[in-house]
Coordinates of C-alpha atoms in Angstrom, one line a residue:
Chain I
X1 CA 57.9 -193.4 -5.2
X2 CA 59.7 -190.1 -4.2
X3 CA 63.2 -190.7 -5.5
X4 CA 66.5 -189.0 -5.1
X5 CA 69.3 -190.6 -7.1
X6 CA 72.1 -189.9 -4.6
X7 CA 75.8 -189.6 -5.4
X8 CA 78.2 -189.8 -2.5
X9 CA 81.4 -188.1 -3.8
X10 CA 84.2 -189.3 -1.6
X11 CA 87.3 -187.2 -2.1
X12 CA 90.9 -188.3 -1.9
X13 CA 93.5 -186.3 0.0
X14 CA 94.0 -182.5 -0.5
X15 CA 97.5 -181.4 0.1
X16 CA 98.4 -178.2 1.9
X17 CA 99.8 -176.9 -1.3
X18 CA 96.7 -177.7 -3.5
X19 CA 94.8 -174.6 -4.7
X20 CA 91.0 -174.3 -4.3
X21 CA 90.9 -174.2 -8.1
X22 CA 92.5 -177.6 -8.4
X23 CA 90.1 -179.0 -5.8
X24 CA 87.1 -177.6 -7.6
X25 CA 88.2 -179.2 -10.8
X26 CA 88.2 -182.6 -9.0
X27 CA 84.7 -181.8 -7.6
X28 CA 83.4 -180.9 -11.1
X29 CA 84.8 -184.2 -12.5
X30 CA 82.9 -186.1 -9.8
X31 CA 79.8 -184.1 -10.5
X32 CA 80.0 -184.9 -14.2
X33 CA 80.4 -188.6 -13.4
X34 CA 77.4 -188.4 -11.1
X35 CA 75.3 -186.7 -13.7
X36 CA 76.2 -189.4 -16.2
X37 CA 74.9 -192.0 -13.7
X38 CA 71.6 -190.1 -13.3
X39 CA 72.3 -188.4 -9.9
X40 CA 70.0 -185.6 -8.8
X41 CA 72.1 -184.8 -5.7
X42 CA 75.8 -185.1 -5.1
X43 CA 77.2 -184.9 -1.5
X44 CA 80.9 -184.1 -0.9
X45 CA 82.8 -184.2 2.4
X46 CA 83.3 -181.9 5.3
X47 CA 85.9 -179.2 4.5
X48 CA 85.8 -180.3 0.9
X49 CA 87.8 -177.3 -0.5
X50 CA 91.0 -177.6 1.6
X51 CA 93.2 -180.0 3.6
X52 CA 92.1 -180.8 7.1
X53 CA 93.9 -177.8 8.6
X54 CA 92.9 -178.3 12.3
X55 CA 95.7 -180.8 12.6
X56 CA 98.2 -177.8 12.8
X57 CA 98.6 -175.1 15.3
X58 CA 98.8 -171.9 13.3
X59 CA 98.8 -168.1 13.7
X60 CA 95.3 -166.6 13.3
X61 CA 96.4 -164.7 10.2
X62 CA 97.4 -167.9 8.6
X63 CA 94.3 -169.7 9.8
X64 CA 92.0 -167.3 7.9
X65 CA 93.5 -168.4 4.6
X66 CA 91.6 -171.7 5.1
X67 CA 88.2 -170.0 5.5
X68 CA 85.7 -168.8 2.9
X69 CA 84.3 -165.3 3.3
X70 CA 81.4 -165.9 0.9
X71 CA 79.7 -168.8 -0.9
X72 CA 79.8 -169.1 -3.8
X73 CA 83.1 -167.2 -4.4
X74 CA 85.4 -167.0 -7.4
X75 CA 87.0 -170.3 -6.6
X76 CA 83.8 -172.3 -6.2
X77 CA 81.6 -170.5 -8.8
X78 CA 82.6 -172.9 -11.6
X79 CA 81.2 -175.8 -9.5
X80 CA 77.9 -174.0 -8.9
X81 CA 77.7 -173.1 -12.6
X82 CA 78.3 -176.6 -13.7
X83 CA 75.8 -178.0 -11.2
X84 CA 73.2 -175.6 -12.3
X85 CA 73.8 -176.4 -16.0
X86 CA 73.5 -180.1 -15.3
X87 CA 70.5 -179.7 -12.9
X88 CA 72.2 -181.5 -10.1
X89 CA 71.9 -180.4 -6.5
X90 CA 75.2 -180.3 -4.5
X91 CA 76.1 -180.4 -0.8
X92 CA 79.6 -179.8 0.6
X93 CA 81.5 -178.6 3.6
X94 CA 83.8 -175.6 4.1
X95 CA 85.3 -173.4 6.7
X96 CA 83.0 -170.3 7.0
X97 CA 84.3 -166.9 8.2
X98 CA 81.3 -164.5 8.7
X99 CA 81.3 -160.8 8.1
X100 CA 81.4 -160.4 11.9
X101 CA 84.6 -162.5 12.1
X102 CA 83.0 -165.7 13.5
X103 CA 84.3 -169.0 12.3
X104 CA 82.2 -172.1 11.7
X105 CA 82.6 -175.6 10.3
X106 CA 79.8 -175.4 7.8
X107 CA 77.9 -177.6 5.3
X108 CA 75.5 -176.3 2.6
X109 CA 73.0 -177.8 0.3
X110 CA 71.7 -176.3 -3.0
X111 CA 68.6 -177.1 -5.1
X112 CA 68.9 -178.4 -8.6
X113 CA 69.0 -174.8 -9.9
X114 CA 72.2 -174.0 -8.0
X115 CA 70.7 -171.9 -5.2
X116 CA 71.8 -172.5 -1.7
X117 CA 68.7 -173.6 0.2
X118 CA 70.2 -174.9 3.4
X119 CA 73.1 -174.3 5.7
X120 CA 74.3 -176.2 8.8
X121 CA 77.1 -175.3 11.2
X122 CA 78.8 -178.2 13.1
X123 CA 77.6 -178.5 16.6
X124 CA 79.7 -181.3 18.1
X125 CA 83.3 -180.1 17.6
X126 CA 85.8 -182.8 18.6
X127 CA 89.3 -182.3 19.8
X128 CA 90.7 -179.4 21.9
X129 CA 91.4 -175.7 21.8
X130 CA 95.0 -175.4 23.0
X131 CA 98.2 -177.2 21.8
X132 CA 98.3 -180.6 23.4
X133 CA 101.8 -182.0 23.6
X134 CA 100.5 -185.5 24.6
X135 CA 98.9 -186.1 21.3
X136 CA 100.5 -187.7 18.3
X137 CA 99.1 -184.8 16.2
X138 CA 96.7 -181.9 16.9
X139 CA 93.0 -181.8 16.5
X140 CA 92.2 -178.1 17.1
X141 CA 88.6 -177.9 15.9
X142 CA 87.6 -176.4 19.2
X143 CA 90.2 -173.6 18.6
X144 CA 89.4 -172.7 15.1
X145 CA 85.6 -173.0 15.1
X146 CA 82.7 -172.0 17.4
X147 CA 80.1 -174.6 18.0
X148 CA 77.3 -174.3 15.4
X149 CA 74.6 -171.8 16.4
X150 CA 71.8 -173.1 14.0
X151 CA 70.8 -176.3 15.8
X152 CA 69.8 -179.2 13.6
X153 CA 67.2 -177.9 11.2
X154 CA 65.6 -179.9 8.4
X155 CA 64.4 -178.6 5.1
X156 CA 61.6 -179.8 2.8
X157 CA 63.3 -180.1 -0.6
X158 CA 61.5 -179.3 -3.9
X159 CA 59.3 -181.7 -5.8
X160 CA 62.2 -182.4 -8.3
X161 CA 64.1 -183.9 -5.3
X162 CA 61.2 -186.1 -4.1
X163 CA 59.9 -183.5 -1.6
X164 CA 62.4 -185.1 0.8
X165 CA 62.9 -183.9 4.3
X166 CA 66.7 -183.4 4.5
X167 CA 69.0 -182.6 7.4
X168 CA 72.7 -182.2 7.8
X169 CA 75.4 -183.2 10.2
X170 CA 79.2 -183.0 10.1
X171 CA 81.7 -185.7 11.0
X172 CA 81.7 -186.1 14.8
X173 CA 78.0 -185.3 15.0
X174 CA 77.3 -188.8 13.7
X175 CA 78.5 -190.3 17.0
X176 CA 75.9 -188.3 19.0
X177 CA 72.4 -189.9 18.9
X178 CA 71.0 -186.5 20.1
X179 CA 71.9 -185.0 16.6
X180 CA 70.1 -187.9 14.8
X181 CA 67.1 -187.7 17.1
X182 CA 66.6 -184.0 16.8
X183 CA 66.5 -184.6 13.0
X184 CA 64.2 -187.6 13.5
X185 CA 61.8 -185.5 15.5
X186 CA 61.4 -183.3 12.5
X187 CA 60.7 -186.3 10.2
X188 CA 64.1 -186.4 8.5
X189 CA 64.2 -188.7 5.4
X190 CA 67.7 -188.0 4.2
X191 CA 70.6 -187.3 6.6
X192 CA 73.6 -185.8 4.9
X193 CA 77.0 -186.0 6.5
X194 CA 80.5 -185.3 5.5
X195 CA 83.6 -186.1 7.5
X196 CA 87.4 -185.9 7.7
X197 CA 88.4 -188.6 10.2
X198 CA 92.1 -189.4 10.9
X199 CA 92.9 -193.0 10.4
X200 CA 94.8 -192.9 13.7
X201 CA 93.5 -192.0 17.2
X202 CA 95.7 -189.2 18.3
X203 CA 95.3 -190.3 21.9
X204 CA 95.5 -194.1 21.4
X205 CA 97.8 -195.0 18.5
X206 CA 97.2 -198.8 18.7
X207 CA 93.5 -198.4 18.1
X208 CA 93.8 -199.2 14.4
X209 CA 91.9 -198.3 11.2
X210 CA 89.5 -201.2 11.3
X211 CA 88.1 -200.2 14.7
X212 CA 87.7 -196.6 13.6
X213 CA 85.8 -197.5 10.4
X214 CA 83.6 -199.8 12.5
X215 CA 82.7 -196.9 15.0
X216 CA 81.8 -194.6 12.1
X217 CA 79.6 -197.2 10.3
X218 CA 78.0 -198.3 13.6
X219 CA 77.0 -194.8 14.4
X220 CA 75.6 -194.0 11.0
X221 CA 73.7 -197.3 10.7
X222 CA 72.2 -197.0 14.2
X223 CA 71.2 -193.4 13.5
X224 CA 69.6 -194.3 10.2
X225 CA 67.7 -197.3 11.7
X226 CA 66.6 -195.7 14.9
X227 CA 65.2 -192.7 13.0
X228 CA 64.0 -194.6 9.9
X229 CA 66.0 -192.3 7.5
X230 CA 68.3 -192.6 4.6
X231 CA 71.8 -191.5 5.5
X232 CA 74.9 -190.7 3.4
X233 CA 78.3 -190.3 5.1
X234 CA 81.0 -189.0 2.8
X235 CA 84.8 -189.0 3.6
X236 CA 87.7 -187.0 2.6
X237 CA 90.3 -189.8 2.6
X238 CA 93.9 -190.7 2.1
X239 CA 97.2 -189.2 3.0
X240 CA 97.2 -185.4 3.5
X241 CA 100.9 -184.3 3.9
X242 CA 101.7 -187.4 5.9
X243 CA 98.5 -187.5 7.9
X244 CA 96.2 -190.4 6.9
X245 CA 92.4 -189.9 6.8
X246 CA 90.1 -192.9 6.7
X247 CA 87.7 -193.6 3.8
X248 CA 84.6 -195.8 4.3
X249 CA 82.0 -193.5 2.7
X250 CA 78.6 -195.2 2.8
X251 CA 75.0 -194.8 1.8
X252 CA 72.6 -196.4 4.4
X253 CA 69.0 -197.3 4.0
X254 CA 66.2 -196.4 6.5
X255 CA 66.5 -200.0 7.9
X256 CA 70.1 -199.3 8.9
X257 CA 71.7 -201.4 6.1
X258 CA 74.7 -200.2 4.0
X259 CA 73.7 -200.2 0.4
X260 CA 76.9 -198.7 -1.0
X261 CA 80.4 -198.5 0.4
X262 CA 83.6 -196.9 -0.9
X263 CA 86.4 -199.2 -1.8
X264 CA 89.3 -196.7 -2.0
X265 CA 90.8 -193.7 -0.3
X266 CA 90.7 -191.7 -3.5
X267 CA 88.1 -189.6 -5.4
X268 CA 85.3 -192.2 -5.7
X269 CA 81.6 -191.9 -6.5
X270 CA 78.9 -194.1 -4.9
X271 CA 75.4 -194.0 -6.5
X272 CA 72.1 -195.2 -5.1
X273 CA 68.5 -194.5 -6.0
X274 CA 66.8 -193.7 -2.7
X275 CA 63.1 -193.9 -2.4
X276 CA 62.0 -191.5 0.4
X277 CA 58.8 -193.6 0.9
X278 CA 61.0 -196.4 2.2
X279 CA 61.2 -194.4 5.4
X280 CA 57.5 -194.9 6.0
X281 CA 57.5 -198.4 7.5
X282 CA 59.9 -197.7 10.3
X283 CA 58.3 -194.3 11.1
X284 CA 54.8 -195.8 11.4
X285 CA 55.7 -199.0 13.3
X286 CA 58.5 -199.6 15.7
X287 CA 59.8 -196.0 15.5
X288 CA 56.4 -194.3 15.6
X289 CA 57.5 -191.7 18.1
X290 CA 54.0 -190.5 19.0
X291 CA 53.1 -193.9 20.3
X292 CA 56.3 -195.1 21.9
X293 CA 58.5 -192.3 23.2
X294 CA 58.3 -191.5 26.9
X295 CA 59.7 -188.0 27.3
X296 CA 58.8 -187.8 31.0
X297 CA 61.9 -190.1 31.5
X298 CA 64.3 -188.2 29.2
X299 CA 64.8 -185.1 31.3
X300 CA 68.6 -185.6 31.9
X301 CA 69.3 -185.5 28.2
X302 CA 68.3 -181.8 27.9
X303 CA 68.8 -180.9 31.6
X304 CA 72.5 -181.8 32.2
X305 CA 75.6 -181.6 30.0
X306 CA 78.0 -183.8 32.0
X307 CA 77.7 -187.3 33.4
X308 CA 77.0 -187.4 37.2
X309 CA 77.8 -190.8 38.5
X310 CA 76.6 -191.9 41.9
X311 CA 79.0 -191.5 44.8
X312 CA 81.2 -194.5 45.5
Chain T
X1 CA 91.0 -203.4 37.8
X2 CA 87.4 -203.5 38.9
X3 CA 86.1 -206.8 37.6
X4 CA 82.8 -208.4 37.2
X5 CA 82.9 -212.0 35.8
X6 CA 79.6 -211.7 33.9
X7 CA 77.4 -214.6 32.9
X8 CA 74.8 -214.1 30.3
X9 CA 72.3 -216.9 30.8
X10 CA 70.3 -217.2 27.6
X11 CA 67.2 -219.3 28.1
X12 CA 65.5 -221.6 25.6
X13 CA 61.8 -221.5 25.1
X14 CA 59.3 -221.8 27.9
X15 CA 56.0 -223.5 26.9
X16 CA 52.7 -222.3 28.2
X17 CA 52.3 -225.5 30.1
X18 CA 55.7 -225.3 31.9
X19 CA 55.5 -224.6 35.6
X20 CA 57.5 -221.8 37.3
X21 CA 59.2 -224.6 39.3
X22 CA 60.5 -226.3 36.2
X23 CA 61.8 -223.0 34.8
X24 CA 63.5 -222.2 38.1
X25 CA 65.3 -225.5 38.0
X26 CA 66.7 -224.5 34.6
X27 CA 67.8 -221.2 36.0
X28 CA 69.5 -222.9 38.9
X29 CA 71.3 -225.2 36.5
X30 CA 72.6 -222.2 34.5
X31 CA 73.6 -220.5 37.8
X32 CA 75.6 -223.5 38.9
X33 CA 77.4 -223.6 35.5
X34 CA 78.1 -219.9 35.9
X35 CA 79.5 -220.3 39.4
X36 CA 81.7 -223.1 38.1
X37 CA 83.2 -220.7 35.5
X38 CA 83.8 -218.0 38.1
X39 CA 80.9 -215.7 37.5
X40 CA 80.0 -213.1 40.1
X41 CA 76.8 -211.9 38.3
X42 CA 74.4 -213.9 36.1
X43 CA 71.8 -212.1 33.9
X44 CA 68.7 -213.9 32.7
X45 CA 66.1 -212.7 30.1
X46 CA 63.0 -210.5 30.3
X47 CA 60.0 -212.5 31.6
X48 CA 62.3 -215.3 32.5
X49 CA 59.8 -217.2 34.6
X50 CA 57.1 -217.7 31.9
X51 CA 56.3 -217.9 28.3
X52 CA 56.0 -214.6 26.4
X53 CA 52.3 -214.4 27.1
X54 CA 51.6 -210.9 25.4
X55 CA 51.3 -212.8 22.2
X56 CA 47.8 -213.9 23.2
X57 CA 44.6 -211.9 23.9
X58 CA 43.3 -213.2 27.2
X59 CA 40.7 -212.5 29.9
X60 CA 42.2 -210.4 32.7
X61 CA 41.6 -213.1 35.2
X62 CA 43.7 -215.4 33.1
X63 CA 46.3 -212.7 32.6
X64 CA 47.0 -212.4 36.2
X65 CA 48.3 -216.0 36.4
X66 CA 51.4 -214.8 34.5
X67 CA 52.2 -212.1 37.1
X68 CA 54.2 -212.3 40.3
X69 CA 52.7 -210.7 43.4
X70 CA 55.9 -210.7 45.4
X71 CA 59.6 -211.4 44.8
X72 CA 61.0 -213.7 45.9
X73 CA 58.0 -216.0 46.2
X74 CA 57.7 -219.7 46.8
X75 CA 58.5 -220.6 43.2
X76 CA 61.6 -218.4 43.0
X77 CA 62.9 -218.8 46.5
X78 CA 65.1 -221.8 45.6
X79 CA 66.9 -219.6 43.0
X80 CA 67.6 -216.9 45.5
X81 CA 68.7 -219.4 48.1
X82 CA 71.1 -221.1 45.7
X83 CA 72.5 -217.7 44.4
X84 CA 73.1 -216.6 48.0
X85 CA 74.8 -219.9 48.9
X86 CA 77.1 -219.6 45.8
X87 CA 77.7 -215.8 46.4
X88 CA 76.5 -215.0 42.9
X89 CA 74.4 -211.9 42.1
X90 CA 71.4 -212.5 39.8
X91 CA 69.3 -210.3 37.6
X92 CA 66.1 -211.4 35.8
X93 CA 62.8 -210.2 34.4
X94 CA 59.3 -211.0 35.4
X95 CA 55.7 -209.7 35.2
X96 CA 55.0 -207.7 38.3
X97 CA 51.6 -207.2 39.9
X98 CA 51.7 -204.6 42.6
X99 CA 49.5 -204.7 45.8
X100 CA 47.6 -201.8 44.2
X101 CA 46.8 -203.9 41.1
X102 CA 49.3 -202.2 38.7
X103 CA 51.1 -204.4 36.2
X104 CA 54.7 -203.8 35.0
X105 CA 57.3 -205.6 32.9
X106 CA 60.0 -205.6 35.5
X107 CA 63.7 -206.6 35.9
X108 CA 65.6 -206.9 39.2
X109 CA 69.2 -207.2 40.3
X110 CA 70.4 -208.7 43.6
X111 CA 73.7 -208.4 45.3
X112 CA 75.9 -211.4 45.9
X113 CA 74.1 -212.0 49.2
X114 CA 70.8 -212.5 47.5
X115 CA 69.2 -209.2 48.5
X116 CA 67.3 -207.3 45.8
X117 CA 69.2 -204.0 45.4
X118 CA 67.7 -202.6 42.2
X119 CA 64.4 -202.7 40.3
X120 CA 63.6 -201.4 36.8
X121 CA 60.2 -201.3 35.1
X122 CA 60.1 -201.3 31.3
X123 CA 59.6 -197.8 29.8
X124 CA 59.4 -198.5 26.1
X125 CA 56.6 -201.0 25.7
X126 CA 56.3 -202.1 22.1
X127 CA 53.2 -203.4 20.3
X128 CA 49.6 -202.4 20.9
X129 CA 46.8 -202.5 23.4
X130 CA 43.8 -203.8 21.5
X131 CA 43.4 -207.0 19.4
X132 CA 44.9 -206.2 15.9
X133 CA 43.4 -208.6 13.2
X134 CA 46.0 -207.3 10.7
X135 CA 49.0 -208.9 12.6
X136 CA 50.3 -212.4 12.1
X137 CA 50.2 -212.7 15.9
X138 CA 49.5 -210.3 18.7
X139 CA 52.0 -208.2 20.7
X140 CA 49.9 -206.9 23.5
X141 CA 52.5 -205.4 25.8
X142 CA 50.7 -202.0 25.8
X143 CA 47.6 -203.9 27.0
X144 CA 49.1 -205.9 29.8
X145 CA 51.6 -203.5 31.2
X146 CA 51.8 -199.8 32.2
X147 CA 54.9 -197.9 31.0
X148 CA 57.5 -198.1 33.7
X149 CA 57.3 -195.3 36.3
X150 CA 60.8 -195.5 37.7
X151 CA 62.7 -193.9 34.9
X152 CA 66.2 -195.2 34.1
X153 CA 68.1 -195.2 37.4
X154 CA 71.6 -196.5 38.0
X155 CA 73.0 -198.2 41.1
X156 CA 76.5 -198.2 42.5
X157 CA 77.1 -201.9 43.2
X158 CA 79.1 -203.2 46.2
X159 CA 82.9 -203.5 46.2
X160 CA 82.6 -207.3 45.7
X161 CA 81.1 -206.4 42.3
X162 CA 83.8 -203.9 41.3
X163 CA 81.8 -200.9 42.6
X164 CA 80.3 -200.8 39.2
X165 CA 77.6 -198.4 38.2
X166 CA 74.9 -200.6 36.8
X167 CA 71.6 -199.8 35.0
X168 CA 68.9 -201.9 33.4
X169 CA 66.8 -201.8 30.3
X170 CA 64.3 -204.3 28.9
X171 CA 64.0 -205.6 25.3
X172 CA 62.6 -202.7 23.1
X173 CA 64.4 -200.1 25.3
X174 CA 67.6 -201.1 23.5
X175 CA 66.4 -199.5 20.3
X176 CA 65.9 -196.1 22.0
X177 CA 69.1 -194.1 22.3
X178 CA 67.3 -192.0 25.0
X179 CA 67.4 -194.9 27.4
X180 CA 71.1 -195.5 26.9
X181 CA 71.9 -191.8 27.2
X182 CA 70.0 -191.3 30.4
X183 CA 72.0 -194.2 31.8
X184 CA 75.2 -192.7 30.3
X185 CA 74.5 -189.4 31.9
X186 CA 74.6 -191.2 35.3
X187 CA 78.0 -192.8 34.5
X188 CA 76.7 -196.3 33.7
X189 CA 79.5 -198.9 33.4
X190 CA 77.3 -202.0 32.9
X191 CA 74.0 -201.9 31.1
X192 CA 71.9 -205.0 31.8
X193 CA 69.1 -206.0 29.4
X194 CA 66.9 -209.0 28.8
X195 CA 64.6 -209.6 25.9
X196 CA 62.0 -211.8 24.2
X197 CA 62.0 -210.8 20.5
X198 CA 59.8 -212.7 18.1
X199 CA 61.9 -214.1 15.1
X200 CA 59.2 -212.8 12.8
X201 CA 58.0 -209.2 12.4
X202 CA 54.2 -209.5 13.0
X203 CA 53.7 -206.6 10.6
X204 CA 56.2 -207.5 7.9
X205 CA 56.6 -211.3 7.6
X206 CA 59.3 -211.2 4.9
X207 CA 61.7 -209.2 7.1
X208 CA 63.5 -212.3 8.2
X209 CA 65.5 -213.4 11.2
X210 CA 68.9 -212.2 10.1
X211 CA 67.7 -208.6 9.8
X212 CA 66.1 -208.7 13.2
X213 CA 69.3 -210.0 14.8
X214 CA 71.2 -207.2 13.1
X215 CA 68.9 -204.5 14.4
X216 CA 69.2 -205.9 17.9
X217 CA 73.0 -206.1 17.8
X218 CA 73.3 -202.7 16.1
X219 CA 71.3 -201.0 18.8
X220 CA 73.2 -202.6 21.7
X221 CA 76.7 -202.0 20.1
X222 CA 75.9 -198.4 19.4
X223 CA 74.5 -197.8 22.8
X224 CA 77.5 -199.4 24.5
X225 CA 80.0 -197.4 22.3
X226 CA 78.3 -194.1 22.5
X227 CA 78.1 -194.3 26.3
X228 CA 81.4 -196.1 26.8
X229 CA 79.7 -198.9 28.9
X230 CA 79.7 -202.6 29.1
X231 CA 76.4 -204.1 27.9
X232 CA 74.8 -207.5 28.2
X233 CA 71.7 -208.4 26.2
X234 CA 70.2 -211.8 27.1
X235 CA 67.5 -213.5 25.1
X236 CA 64.7 -216.0 25.8
X237 CA 64.9 -217.9 22.5
X238 CA 63.5 -220.8 20.5
X239 CA 60.0 -222.0 19.8
X240 CA 57.3 -221.2 22.4
X241 CA 54.1 -223.1 21.5
X242 CA 54.7 -222.5 17.8
X243 CA 56.0 -218.9 18.1
X244 CA 59.7 -218.6 17.5
X245 CA 61.8 -216.1 19.5
X246 CA 65.2 -215.1 18.3
X247 CA 68.5 -215.8 20.2
X248 CA 71.6 -213.7 19.6
X249 CA 72.5 -213.0 23.2
X250 CA 75.6 -210.9 23.4
X251 CA 78.1 -209.3 25.8
X252 CA 79.5 -206.0 24.3
X253 CA 82.6 -204.1 25.5
X254 CA 82.7 -200.3 26.1
X255 CA 84.1 -199.8 22.6
X256 CA 81.0 -201.3 21.0
X257 CA 82.5 -204.7 20.1
X258 CA 80.8 -208.0 20.7
X259 CA 83.0 -210.1 23.0
X260 CA 80.7 -213.1 23.4
X261 CA 77.7 -214.3 21.3
X262 CA 75.2 -217.1 21.8
X263 CA 75.3 -219.9 19.2
X264 CA 72.0 -221.6 20.0
X265 CA 68.3 -220.9 20.7
X266 CA 68.5 -223.0 23.9
X267 CA 69.7 -222.5 27.5
X268 CA 73.2 -221.3 26.9
X269 CA 75.7 -219.5 29.1
X270 CA 78.1 -216.8 27.9
X271 CA 80.9 -215.7 30.3
X272 CA 83.2 -212.7 30.1
X273 CA 85.4 -211.0 32.7
X274 CA 84.5 -207.3 32.4
X275 CA 86.9 -204.7 33.8
X276 CA 84.8 -201.6 34.7
X277 CA 87.9 -199.5 34.2
X278 CA 87.8 -200.2 30.5
X279 CA 85.0 -197.7 30.3
X280 CA 87.3 -194.9 31.3
X281 CA 89.0 -194.2 28.0
X282 CA 85.8 -193.5 26.1
X283 CA 84.2 -191.5 29.0
X284 CA 87.3 -189.2 29.2
X285 CA 88.0 -188.7 25.5
X286 CA 85.5 -188.8 22.6
X287 CA 82.5 -189.2 24.9
X288 CA 83.5 -186.8 27.6
X289 CA 80.0 -185.4 27.8
X290 CA 81.1 -182.3 29.8
X291 CA 83.3 -181.1 27.0
X292 CA 81.3 -182.1 24.0
X293 CA 77.6 -182.2 24.5
X294 CA 75.6 -179.1 23.4
X295 CA 72.3 -179.4 25.3
X296 CA 71.1 -176.0 24.0
X297 CA 70.4 -177.8 20.7
X298 CA 68.7 -180.9 22.1
X299 CA 65.4 -179.3 23.3
X300 CA 63.1 -181.3 21.0
X301 CA 64.2 -184.6 22.6
X302 CA 62.6 -183.7 25.9
X303 CA 60.1 -181.2 24.6
X304 CA 58.1 -183.2 22.0
X305 CA 57.0 -186.8 21.9
X306 CA 56.0 -187.1 18.2
X307 CA 57.8 -186.2 15.0
X308 CA 56.6 -182.9 13.4
X309 CA 57.8 -182.8 9.8
X310 CA 57.8 -179.5 7.9
X311 CA 54.8 -178.9 5.7
X312 CA 55.0 -180.2 2.1

């Protein structure tokens, strides 16, 4: 058995007025709960340190207040310190401003000694780049972030994390089977994903929460099953300054079944002991890619971006 | 509204001793039911004319008895004639033996005038090519068929079928997001799929029927949602000479929701009026490929067949 005792640390809402320090205190509280339940890895949501600011059109000077120029930094150092002291690896999302002035929606992973060992930058940015008066609220991720430039790498984790092959995605990436498959083609055993998903579709108000939770879970379960990998999807949830975010954090096994699901829209910890060897059956039978994939027929996937329907 | 009134004609078991003529009579009965309920297209399962013969290791001379050398042929002509008379398009699977002696697992689609307008040959053949003594029963699709050589084309159907963009898959293809995406990249609005899926995993007997039904539905719903297409998945079901096949035929809307589901493992017709314009919202918002796909990060999908995990 190659085990990771995994904690999915769903976070309740973060208001615009909440300080990073206050948020980090909540993250440390979740970390300590997780340690008490034996976790060796705790995963927090996308943009875990702040409110989901892309819902607002802002001046660029104001925008930069939501970004981190280094990681760790004075606000997050107490989280890294506590994780190191407890021997628990952590993974969370934040808005990254590089020294060159580039902005990314980023997620990192540390080892159990508190060193950052992996960084992913969100590839599939949803939403739009200019103010859209037809929407109930804005979703300006394409304005505030560049698409990730690191692809979908995987990392072989240390022996004290089961030697697992881990990869990361962020939020909307989960709806794109390409993201899952690129990880799957590198033998991923644990797919880590954080999200901030509005409870309301800004372009179809009547869609409803239940449908949106279904779409999220459908995508995560299909991605896990079809790549025979553990998956953890962790929400920031609840009402942020009048804007509801859905919960529904889940841990999914390599057979595509939900093994733990959040019940609230608040800070809430899910725990599951994940045996990385449970990925083996799927990877060596129905999803043995070497025997079954037929890449000679997949050319459009890499060769064209847009759909090109036949004339008619 | 661009409507197809779709009939999913699940078929109960076909025993080894059953004649093609007897099977075609059952198909005509389902066709007439469908016409009575207003259907303009009826979809039957994979290998609709015979038992699921790849479960047996056979001499090649005997194997060829399960294949069709032309389509239509004397056994199936009455089905084509009746469909033409009723003005109902049909789609079904059969084992195809070409004049050159090549064998494919094939699915065809006719227009409402009974002419074959589309042919697909199964790309993702499951199972194995040599007798496997470790399996509870054989699954010799890789022995009896070549992988399909036609890719995943789509066809623009005539105006009397809503001008829909239709594509086909067969059985195991539904578990491969690559198949769905290649269709999606051609603007598919109706994905047609037939299957024969054993109720038991030949390599993991304790898996159980419920799990296998879940995996099938998960794959079809995710494929439909992530490509904003209608999908119909039609089973041959029930006990064939002591070998159970699962049912679970479904019609799924472009939002990934099941709108009709078979209740039996017998001949059973599902009907749903499918508006092709219901695909538009997904295709122009969250799954607007032109705006959101990032093919520069998908290279592995077309560039490598097998998984290549990092060293460890």
